[in-house]
C-alpha angles and dihedrals in degrees: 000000000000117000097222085057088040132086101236099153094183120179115219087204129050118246128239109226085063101093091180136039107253092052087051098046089045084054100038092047092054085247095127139014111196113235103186134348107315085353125113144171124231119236124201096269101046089037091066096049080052090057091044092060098046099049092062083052095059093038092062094046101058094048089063096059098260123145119217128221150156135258124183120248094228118077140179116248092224093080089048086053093045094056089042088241101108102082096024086054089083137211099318082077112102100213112199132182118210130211093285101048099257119153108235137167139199113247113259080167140344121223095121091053086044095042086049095052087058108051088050088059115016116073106143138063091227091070081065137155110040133179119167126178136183131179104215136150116271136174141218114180097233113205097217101020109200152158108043115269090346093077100019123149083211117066146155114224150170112239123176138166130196124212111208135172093225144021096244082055089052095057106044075059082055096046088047097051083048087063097045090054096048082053094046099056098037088058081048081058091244136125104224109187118212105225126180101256140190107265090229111187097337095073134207134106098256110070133150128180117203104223122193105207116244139139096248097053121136105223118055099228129196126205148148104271084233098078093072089058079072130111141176098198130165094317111140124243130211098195094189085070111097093193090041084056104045102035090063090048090058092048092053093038110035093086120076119281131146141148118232093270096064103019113136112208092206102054092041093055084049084078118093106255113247090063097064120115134179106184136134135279144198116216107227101168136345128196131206149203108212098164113203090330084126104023090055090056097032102050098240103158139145131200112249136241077259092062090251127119122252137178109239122236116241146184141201132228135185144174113196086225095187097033085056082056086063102032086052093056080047097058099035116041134089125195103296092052151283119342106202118210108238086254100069108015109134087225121025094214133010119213122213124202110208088188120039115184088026104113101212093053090040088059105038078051092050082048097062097034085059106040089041088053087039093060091047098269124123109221116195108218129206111209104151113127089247132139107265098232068071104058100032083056093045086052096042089057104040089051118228112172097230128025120188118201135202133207138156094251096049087044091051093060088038104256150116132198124254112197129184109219086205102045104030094220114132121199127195111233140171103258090242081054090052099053090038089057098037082060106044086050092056088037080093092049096038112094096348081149147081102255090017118150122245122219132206120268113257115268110221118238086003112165095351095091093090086063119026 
């Protein structure tokens, strides 16, 4: 893309109404507009890094053997009723009536409409197991909504639900969507720690949120400091295994780590001393065990491998989507703007022209723009006729990992300038040598997933004869 083409709205100033950092950077960097109170509307910038996240979602997901789906944001209030859930749910429920005087709802969540689907299909225990997922837009009517993305009504989500004979079953689907999720964040570039949580609405005794540290998080959280020296890598899983699966839940769960709801003064205090830590934390997913709390009111049986009928065990999952596009910039900015990990960054490298108009700098930019498209990689390219001071300033908010720039002295020795935007440290490379090491840097983020593309390997000198 090239930015005088693109529509990148940036503020120079921060605006008042954004109380944390993330809220004031999506604004600032022309990612979001609100529309209504926690509603927004997604600009092109902030739309992409949208996609981004929920493509490793997917992606996941799918790896684990999940099937996605759609459900419609509207629902009928008779399923509610029928689960006992439509008048305990509380305020945060919008209740609508259509035309007709129907009493409707838009989904904060969806376990009645799944578990009706699957009454009206499922009736044997050989269709068994069964975990469906869909990300869709829901809705909670906050009170106070705040904070951007963070505390929006308005959200996009992952929701999924698995279907299983028996409660050892359940919970090997709970263990396996541990280990997703633990996946899905670590290619985000977060550390998202499971904590024992408290259930909510939702209802069930397993229950684990996924919490991203920061300072503006909402829950005080208390843990065992060595559960940040944790991580998930590039270990293979097989998630049919039920011991592969709960033995790395038990690895990533067996320190101490709780939100407030569910914290235990004792056993905290259990900990030595010097690894106990109260901080802050941003819920980005939970997941649940409900057991037959639905199946049991709303009639979801099979019939068992015994011939009798028998109400199926289920579980709930969930990834705030939008809400990980807010915790990220949380937990990765610094004082000039947002710094995206390689996983989710909308463009994988900016290039800056320090010349525009000058024809030497206008090729050898052409040049880059089209051998980094030609080896899979989306360069954003900022051709505007601006000061530099300008565009350094525009790249270094909105946040892309790497930034090439261009400029006729460097040209004149044969070489271009590859910058970190997390690290701040510039090297002067052949141009050929830029695009080889932009792409070696993205090989690791490029088709993690079941159903990723792959991209071409670099060619090395490709499209830059006609110039060096």
């Amino acid at each position: 893309m090239r930015l005088s083409r693109y529509f990148l709205p940036v503020l120079k100033e921060n605006p008042s109404e954004a109380q944390i950092v993330s809220h004031r950077l999506m604004l600032r960097a022309g990612m979001i507009k609100q529309s209504a109170a926690g509603i927004y509307s997604w600009l092109p910038l902030g739309f992409k890094v949208l996609r981004k996240i929920e493509n490793i979602v997917h992606e996941e997901q799918i790896r684990a053997g999940h099937i996605p789906m759609l459900m419609p944001t509207i629902q009928s209030a008779d399923l509610w009723r029928e689960s006992g859930r439509y008048d305990a749910y509380g305020e945060e429920m919008l209740r609508i009536t259509d035309r007709h005087d129907r009493d409707m709802l838009f989904t904060p969540t969806a376990e009645e409409l799944i578990t009706d689907i699957f009454r009206s299909h499922v009736s044997s225990y050989k269709d068994l197991p069964l975990t469906m997922y869909q990300i869709q837009w829901k809705f909670r009517d906050e009170i106070r909504p705040r904070f951007g993305v963070m505390r929006g009504r308005e959200f996009y989500m992952k929701d999924g639900y698995n279907f299983d004979l028996t409660k050892e079953d359940a919970l090997h689907a709970y263990n396996r969507h541990l280990v997703s999720y633990l996946r899905t964040y670590e290619r985000m570039g977060l550390q998202a720690i499971p904590m024992r949580a408290d259930s909510g609405p939702i209802g069930g005794d397993d229950t684990h949120e996924f919490l991203v540290l920061a300072d503006t998080g909402e829950s005080e959280v208390f843990y065992d400091s060595a559960v940040t020296d944790l991580t998930f890598g590039d270990r293979e899983i097989d998630y049919d295994s039920h011991d592969q699966c709960r033995s790395i839940l038990e690895e990533f769960t067996s320190k101490y780590a709780r939100t407030d709801e569910t914290h235990d003064a004792a056993l905290f205090d259990a900990i030595p001393e010097e690894r106990r830590r109260v901080a802050r934390g941003i819920e980005v997913g939970q997941i649940f065990y409900f057991g037959t709390k639905y199946s049991d009111a709303m009639g979801a049986t099979v019939q068992g491998p015994d011939g009798k009928s028998v109400p199926v065990h289920m579980g709930s999952h969930g990834i705030g989507v939008s809400r990980l596009l807010g915790a990220i910039i949380e937990a990765s900015h610094d004082d000039k703007g947002i710094i995206w990990p390689e996983g989710v960054t909308p463009f994988h490298c900016g290039i800056v022209n320090l010349k525009q108009g000058d024809a030497e700098a206008d090729a050898a930019c052409d040049q880059l723009y089209k051998a980094l498209s030609a080896v899979g990689l989306e360069p954003l390219y900022d051709d505007r006729k601006e000061r530099a001071g300008g565009k350094f300033a525009t790249m270094d908010l909105i946040g892309l990992p790497w930034r090439i720039t261009v400029g006729p002295r460097g040209l004149k020795n044969g070489v271009v300038e590859l910058t970190s935007r997390r690290s701040g440290e510039s090297v002067e490379l052949s141009p050929q040598e830029a695009v080889k090491k932009v792409a070696e840097i993205y090989a690791p983020h490029r088709g993690g997933g079941a159903g990723g593309d792959q991209h071409p390997e670099p060619m090395a000198g490709h499209a830059f004869h006609t110039w060096l």
